[in-house]
Coordinates of C-alpha atoms and ligand atoms in Angstrom, one line a residue:
M1 CA 35.4 87.5 57.2
G2 CA 34.1 86.8 61.1
K3 CA 36.6 88.2 63.9
K4 CA 37.6 85.9 66.8
D5 CA 37.9 86.8 70.6
K6 CA 41.3 86.2 69.7
E7 CA 42.3 87.7 66.2
I8 CA 44.3 85.5 63.9
R9 CA 45.5 87.6 61.1
D10 CA 48.4 86.0 59.8
I11 CA 49.9 83.0 60.1
T12 CA 51.8 83.9 62.9
D13 CA 49.0 84.4 65.2
L14 CA 48.2 80.3 64.8
P15 CA 48.0 78.4 67.8
G16 CA 51.2 76.0 67.3
I17 CA 53.6 78.1 65.5
G18 CA 56.7 79.2 66.5
P19 CA 59.0 81.7 64.9
N20 CA 61.2 78.9 63.3
S21 CA 57.8 77.1 61.9
A22 CA 56.5 80.5 60.7
Q23 CA 59.9 81.3 58.8
K24 CA 59.9 77.9 57.5
L25 CA 56.3 78.6 55.9
I26 CA 56.8 81.7 54.6
E27 CA 60.1 80.2 53.1
N28 CA 57.7 77.9 51.0
G29 CA 55.4 79.8 50.2
Y30 CA 52.6 79.5 52.6
T31 CA 52.4 82.7 53.4
S32 CA 48.6 83.5 54.5
I33 CA 46.1 81.8 56.6
E34 CA 44.4 80.4 53.6
A35 CA 47.1 78.8 52.1
I36 CA 47.9 76.7 55.2
A37 CA 43.8 76.2 55.0
V38 CA 44.2 74.5 52.5
A39 CA 47.2 72.4 52.9
T40 CA 47.8 69.1 54.1
P41 CA 49.0 68.0 57.4
H42 CA 51.7 65.8 55.1
E43 CA 52.6 68.3 53.3
L44 CA 53.0 71.0 56.7
S45 CA 54.9 68.5 58.4
Q46 CA 57.3 67.8 55.3
V47 CA 58.0 71.6 55.4
T48 CA 58.5 72.2 59.1
G49 CA 59.5 69.3 60.8
I50 CA 57.3 69.6 62.8
P51 CA 54.9 66.4 64.3
L52 CA 51.8 65.3 61.9
P53 CA 49.5 65.9 64.9
T54 CA 50.4 69.6 65.4
A55 CA 50.3 70.4 61.9
Q56 CA 46.8 69.5 62.0
K57 CA 46.1 71.7 65.1
I58 CA 47.4 74.4 63.3
I59 CA 45.6 73.5 59.8
Q60 CA 42.3 73.4 62.1
A61 CA 43.0 76.5 63.3
A62 CA 43.3 78.1 60.1
R63 CA 40.6 76.8 59.0
E64 CA 38.3 77.8 62.2
A65 CA 39.9 81.2 62.1
L66 CA 38.1 81.3 58.2
E67 CA 35.1 80.0 59.7
I68 CA 35.5 77.2 57.5
R69 CA 32.7 75.5 59.8
F70 CA 29.3 74.1 59.3
K71 CA 26.2 76.6 57.6
T72 CA 22.4 76.5 57.8
A73 CA 20.4 75.4 54.7
K74 CA 19.4 79.8 55.1
E75 CA 22.9 81.0 55.4
L76 CA 23.8 79.3 52.1
K77 CA 20.2 80.7 50.8
M78 CA 21.2 84.0 51.9
E79 CA 24.9 84.0 49.9
R80 CA 23.1 82.3 47.0
M81 CA 21.3 85.5 46.7
N82 CA 24.8 87.5 46.9
V83 CA 25.8 85.7 43.6
R84 CA 25.7 87.9 40.5
K85 CA 26.6 87.5 37.1
I86 CA 29.1 89.3 34.4
T87 CA 27.9 89.3 30.4
T88 CA 30.2 87.2 28.1
G89 CA 28.9 89.8 25.4
S90 CA 27.1 87.2 23.7
K91 CA 23.2 87.3 25.4
A92 CA 23.3 83.4 23.7
L93 CA 26.1 82.7 26.0
D94 CA 24.9 84.4 28.9
E95 CA 21.8 82.4 28.6
L96 CA 23.6 79.0 28.3
L97 CA 25.0 79.8 32.2
G98 CA 22.0 81.6 33.3
G99 CA 22.3 84.6 32.5
G100 CA 26.6 85.3 32.5
I101 CA 29.5 84.3 34.5
E102 CA 28.8 84.2 38.1
T103 CA 30.7 85.4 41.4
R104 CA 31.4 83.2 44.1
T105 CA 32.5 80.0 41.2
I106 CA 35.1 78.8 39.8
T107 CA 34.0 79.6 35.6
E108 CA 36.4 77.0 33.6
F109 CA 37.0 77.5 30.0
F110 CA 38.8 74.4 28.4
G111 CA 38.8 74.1 24.6
E112 CA 41.7 73.5 22.2
F113 CA 44.3 76.1 20.8
G114 CA 42.0 79.4 18.8
S115 CA 38.8 78.2 20.8
G116 CA 38.7 81.8 22.0
K117 CA 39.4 81.2 25.7
T118 CA 41.6 84.2 25.7
Q119 CA 39.4 86.2 23.9
V120 CA 36.5 85.8 26.4
C121 CA 39.2 86.9 29.6
H122 CA 39.9 89.9 27.8
Q123 CA 36.0 90.6 27.3
L124 CA 35.2 89.6 30.9
S125 CA 38.1 91.9 32.3
V126 CA 36.2 94.4 30.6
N127 CA 33.3 94.1 30.9
V128 CA 33.1 93.0 34.1
Q129 CA 33.7 97.1 34.4
L130 CA 29.9 97.8 32.8
P131 CA 27.3 99.6 34.9
E132 CA 25.1 96.6 36.2
D133 CA 22.4 97.7 34.5
Q134 CA 24.4 96.6 31.2
G135 CA 25.5 93.5 32.4
G136 CA 28.6 94.5 34.5
L137 CA 29.7 94.9 38.4
E138 CA 31.5 98.2 37.9
A139 CA 34.3 96.3 39.6
K140 CA 38.0 96.1 38.6
A141 CA 39.9 92.9 37.0
V142 CA 42.4 91.0 38.2
Y143 CA 44.5 89.1 35.3
I144 CA 47.2 86.4 35.9
D145 CA 48.8 86.0 32.4
T146 CA 50.6 82.3 32.1
E147 CA 51.2 82.3 28.6
G148 CA 52.1 86.1 27.6
T149 CA 48.9 86.5 25.8
F150 CA 47.3 89.1 27.2
R151 CA 47.1 92.7 24.8
W152 CA 46.1 95.8 26.1
E153 CA 45.2 96.7 22.6
R154 CA 42.6 93.7 22.2
I155 CA 41.2 95.6 26.2
E156 CA 41.6 99.0 24.3
Q157 CA 39.6 97.6 21.2
M158 CA 36.8 96.5 23.1
A159 CA 36.3 99.0 26.0
K160 CA 35.5 101.1 22.5
G161 CA 33.0 97.6 21.8
V162 CA 31.1 98.9 24.7
G163 CA 31.5 102.5 25.0
L164 CA 33.5 102.6 27.6
D165 CA 36.7 105.4 28.4
P166 CA 40.0 103.0 26.7
D167 CA 41.6 104.5 29.2
T168 CA 40.1 104.1 32.4
V169 CA 39.6 100.2 31.6
M170 CA 43.1 99.7 31.4
E171 CA 43.6 101.3 34.5
N172 CA 41.6 98.9 35.9
I173 CA 43.0 95.9 34.8
Y174 CA 45.6 94.7 37.3
W175 CA 48.0 92.3 34.7
I176 CA 50.5 89.9 35.9
R177 CA 52.1 87.8 34.1
A178 CA 52.9 84.0 36.1
I179 CA 56.6 82.9 35.8
N180 CA 56.1 79.4 36.8
S181 CA 53.6 77.2 39.4
H182 CA 55.1 78.0 42.4
H183 CA 54.9 82.4 41.5
Q184 CA 51.2 81.7 39.9
M185 CA 50.0 80.4 43.5
A186 CA 51.9 83.0 45.7
I187 CA 50.0 85.7 43.7
V188 CA 47.1 84.1 44.1
D189 CA 48.2 84.4 48.3
Q190 CA 48.6 87.6 47.9
L191 CA 45.2 88.1 46.5
F192 CA 44.0 87.3 49.2
D193 CA 45.9 90.7 50.8
M194 CA 44.9 92.7 47.5
L195 CA 41.1 91.8 47.8
K196 CA 40.4 93.7 50.6
R197 CA 41.7 96.9 49.7
E198 CA 40.1 96.6 46.1
N199 CA 36.4 96.6 44.1
I200 CA 38.0 93.6 42.1
K201 CA 35.0 91.1 41.0
L202 CA 36.7 89.3 38.5
V203 CA 40.3 86.8 38.9
V204 CA 41.5 85.2 35.7
V205 CA 44.2 83.0 35.1
D206 CA 45.0 82.3 31.5
S207 CA 45.9 79.3 31.8
V208 CA 45.4 77.5 34.8
T209 CA 47.4 74.4 33.5
S210 CA 50.2 75.3 31.2
H211 CA 52.9 76.4 34.0
F212 CA 51.8 72.8 35.8
R213 CA 52.1 70.8 32.4
A214 CA 55.7 71.9 31.5
E215 CA 56.9 71.3 35.2
F216 CA 55.4 68.4 35.8
P217 CA 55.1 66.1 32.7
G218 CA 54.0 62.9 31.7
R219 CA 52.6 60.1 33.9
E220 CA 55.6 59.8 36.4
N221 CA 54.9 63.4 37.8
L222 CA 51.4 63.1 37.5
A223 CA 50.5 62.7 41.1
M224 CA 52.6 65.9 42.5
R225 CA 50.8 67.4 39.5
Q226 CA 47.7 67.0 40.5
Q227 CA 47.8 67.5 43.9
L228 CA 49.8 71.1 43.4
L229 CA 47.2 71.8 41.2
N230 CA 44.5 71.0 43.9
R231 CA 45.7 73.2 46.1
H232 CA 45.8 75.7 43.4
L233 CA 41.9 75.3 42.4
H234 CA 41.3 75.4 46.9
Q235 CA 42.8 78.5 46.7
L236 CA 40.9 80.2 44.2
G237 CA 37.7 78.7 45.3
R238 CA 38.4 80.3 48.8
L239 CA 39.0 83.3 46.9
A240 CA 36.0 83.3 44.7
E241 CA 33.8 82.6 48.0
I242 CA 35.5 84.9 50.8
Y243 CA 35.2 87.8 48.3
N244 CA 32.2 87.0 46.1
V245 CA 34.5 87.6 43.2
A246 CA 34.3 85.8 39.8
V247 CA 36.9 83.2 39.4
V248 CA 37.3 82.0 35.2
I249 CA 40.5 79.4 34.5
T250 CA 41.4 78.6 31.1
N251 CA 42.5 75.2 30.3
Q252 CA 43.6 74.1 26.5
V253 CA 42.9 70.6 26.1
M254 CA 43.5 68.7 22.4
A255 CA 40.7 68.6 20.0
R256 CA 41.9 64.9 18.7
P257 CA 40.4 62.4 21.0
N258 CA 43.2 60.1 20.7
V259 CA 45.8 62.9 22.2
F260 CA 44.9 62.0 25.9
Y261 CA 46.6 58.5 25.6
G262 CA 49.5 60.9 25.7
D263 CA 48.6 63.0 28.2
P264 CA 47.1 62.1 30.9
T265 CA 45.6 65.1 32.6
T266 CA 43.3 65.2 29.7
A267 CA 40.1 62.8 30.7
V268 CA 38.0 61.5 28.4
G269 CA 35.7 65.0 27.1
G270 CA 38.9 66.7 27.1
H271 CA 38.8 68.0 30.9
V272 CA 41.7 67.9 33.5
M273 CA 41.0 65.1 36.4
Y274 CA 40.1 67.4 39.3
H275 CA 37.0 68.5 41.0
A276 CA 36.7 71.7 41.8
P277 CA 33.2 73.4 42.7
G278 CA 31.8 75.2 39.6
V279 CA 30.8 75.3 35.7
R280 CA 33.2 73.9 33.0
I281 CA 32.4 75.3 29.3
Q282 CA 34.0 73.8 26.2
L283 CA 34.6 76.1 23.5
K284 CA 34.7 74.5 20.0
K285 CA 35.8 76.3 16.7
S286 CA 33.4 76.7 14.2
R287 CA 33.0 78.1 10.7
G288 CA 34.9 81.9 10.7
N289 CA 34.9 83.9 13.5
K290 CA 31.6 80.9 15.2
R291 CA 32.8 79.8 18.3
I292 CA 30.7 76.7 19.6
A293 CA 30.2 76.5 23.8
R294 CA 29.0 73.8 25.7
V295 CA 27.9 73.3 29.5
V296 CA 29.9 70.7 30.9
D297 CA 28.5 68.3 33.3
A298 CA 26.9 71.2 35.4
P299 CA 23.1 70.0 36.8
H300 CA 21.9 73.2 37.4
L301 CA 21.9 74.4 33.8
P302 CA 20.2 73.4 31.2
E303 CA 21.9 71.0 28.5
G304 CA 22.6 72.6 25.5
E305 CA 24.7 74.8 23.1
A306 CA 25.3 78.6 22.0
V307 CA 26.6 79.3 19.1
F308 CA 28.7 83.2 19.3
A309 CA 31.4 85.4 17.4
V310 CA 34.7 86.5 18.0
T311 CA 34.1 90.2 16.1
E312 CA 36.7 93.0 16.0
W313 CA 34.7 94.5 18.9
G314 CA 34.8 91.4 21.0
I315 CA 33.0 88.6 22.1
R316 CA 29.0 89.1 20.5
D317 CA 26.1 86.7 19.2
A318 CA 26.9 85.3 15.9
E319 CA 25.2 87.3 12.8
Ligands
GTP1 P1 45.0 78.9 22.8 O1 45.5 80.0 24.2 O2 46.3 79.0 21.8 O3 44.9 78.1 23.7 O4 44.1 79.8 22.4 P2 43.0 80.4 23.2 O5 41.9 79.6 22.9 O6 42.9 81.3 24.5 O7 42.3 81.3 21.3 P3 42.2 83.1 21.6 O8 41.2 83.2 22.7 O9 43.2 83.6 21.2 O10 41.1 82.8 20.1 C1 41.9 83.5 19.1 C2 41.2 83.9 17.9 O11 40.7 84.5 18.2 C3 41.9 84.3 16.7 O12 41.7 82.4 15.9 C4 40.5 85.4 16.2 O13 40.0 84.4 15.6 C5 40.7 85.8 17.0 N1 41.1 86.7 17.6 C6 42.1 87.5 18.3 N2 42.1 88.9 18.2 C7 41.2 88.9 17.3 C8 41.1 90.4 16.4 O14 41.9 91.2 18.0 N3 39.9 90.7 16.3 C9 38.9 89.7 15.3 N4 38.4 89.8 15.0 N5 39.3 88.5 16.2 C10 40.4 87.6 17.2
MG2 MG1 44.7 81.7 25.2

């Protein structure tokens, strides 16, 4: 992050925010400049009681502090050159993804239960720790678990599978259980600080949608759910961009095509209706331990499918 003449380090440094408004913002979960930069003027105004134009100015100041601004094509090229990749454990899947999971990007794995989303997240948390010549980034992982399906036993097994010391690998994964959607977003706010201090190159949110769906069920809550989910995805996108980390999210969708009538979050094609930049991969069960991955709406990646396997030692190429 760039430094300005007058450094803006937390929300109280923003022009137009007095102690009272600051207090209200913090109580409502807007604890960081990032959180304010991605808020809407309407939200801020509702929370603090400040007039809309002031809210607009505050958001603008937060964006400037974060240097959300025009970039030159050359800068984009340089940023692109900083993108790094993490191997999935399967050559076929890596190839489908153009070499692996990318930093600076949100990668979504969606699919029905048992399709391997959580297994892929576990594997990536291990693989990010590998040396670069083996497809890793020699870095740590954060695992935000919303469903309680994280298993250290599985990490231990996968670490052995790639020849890393299991205890070291487990020390390098920071796990947290998100208890509701509000908590889930507050955790990501905290990550903006944590990633300054720690060599973390992967942030997993497994699953990104479950709390939002449970707390805002049905069509009548769809607008609210989408608004919050969008804010969450913006947060994650900023995190990926600012710290050059890979963000991996999962999203359970039903396999039966008629189900989307019952659940308005799933669109035709089976994904959540939002537009976050990134890569979307659909996972499908196949015979035995085989799984099929397909890249969805990614113009920069070739169309096609990859078959991989979930083995005792983790994600591998199918035999
Ligand atoms: P939901 O979270 O329910 O939507 O499913 P998911 O897509 O996250 O599925 P998950 O990644 O949990 O995949 C579960 C499948 O992985 C199981 O059905 C097994 O086939 C496989 N699996 C999970 N743990 C192990 C293990 O320890 N050994 C082996 N060999 N396979 C495992
Ligand atoms: Mg799962």
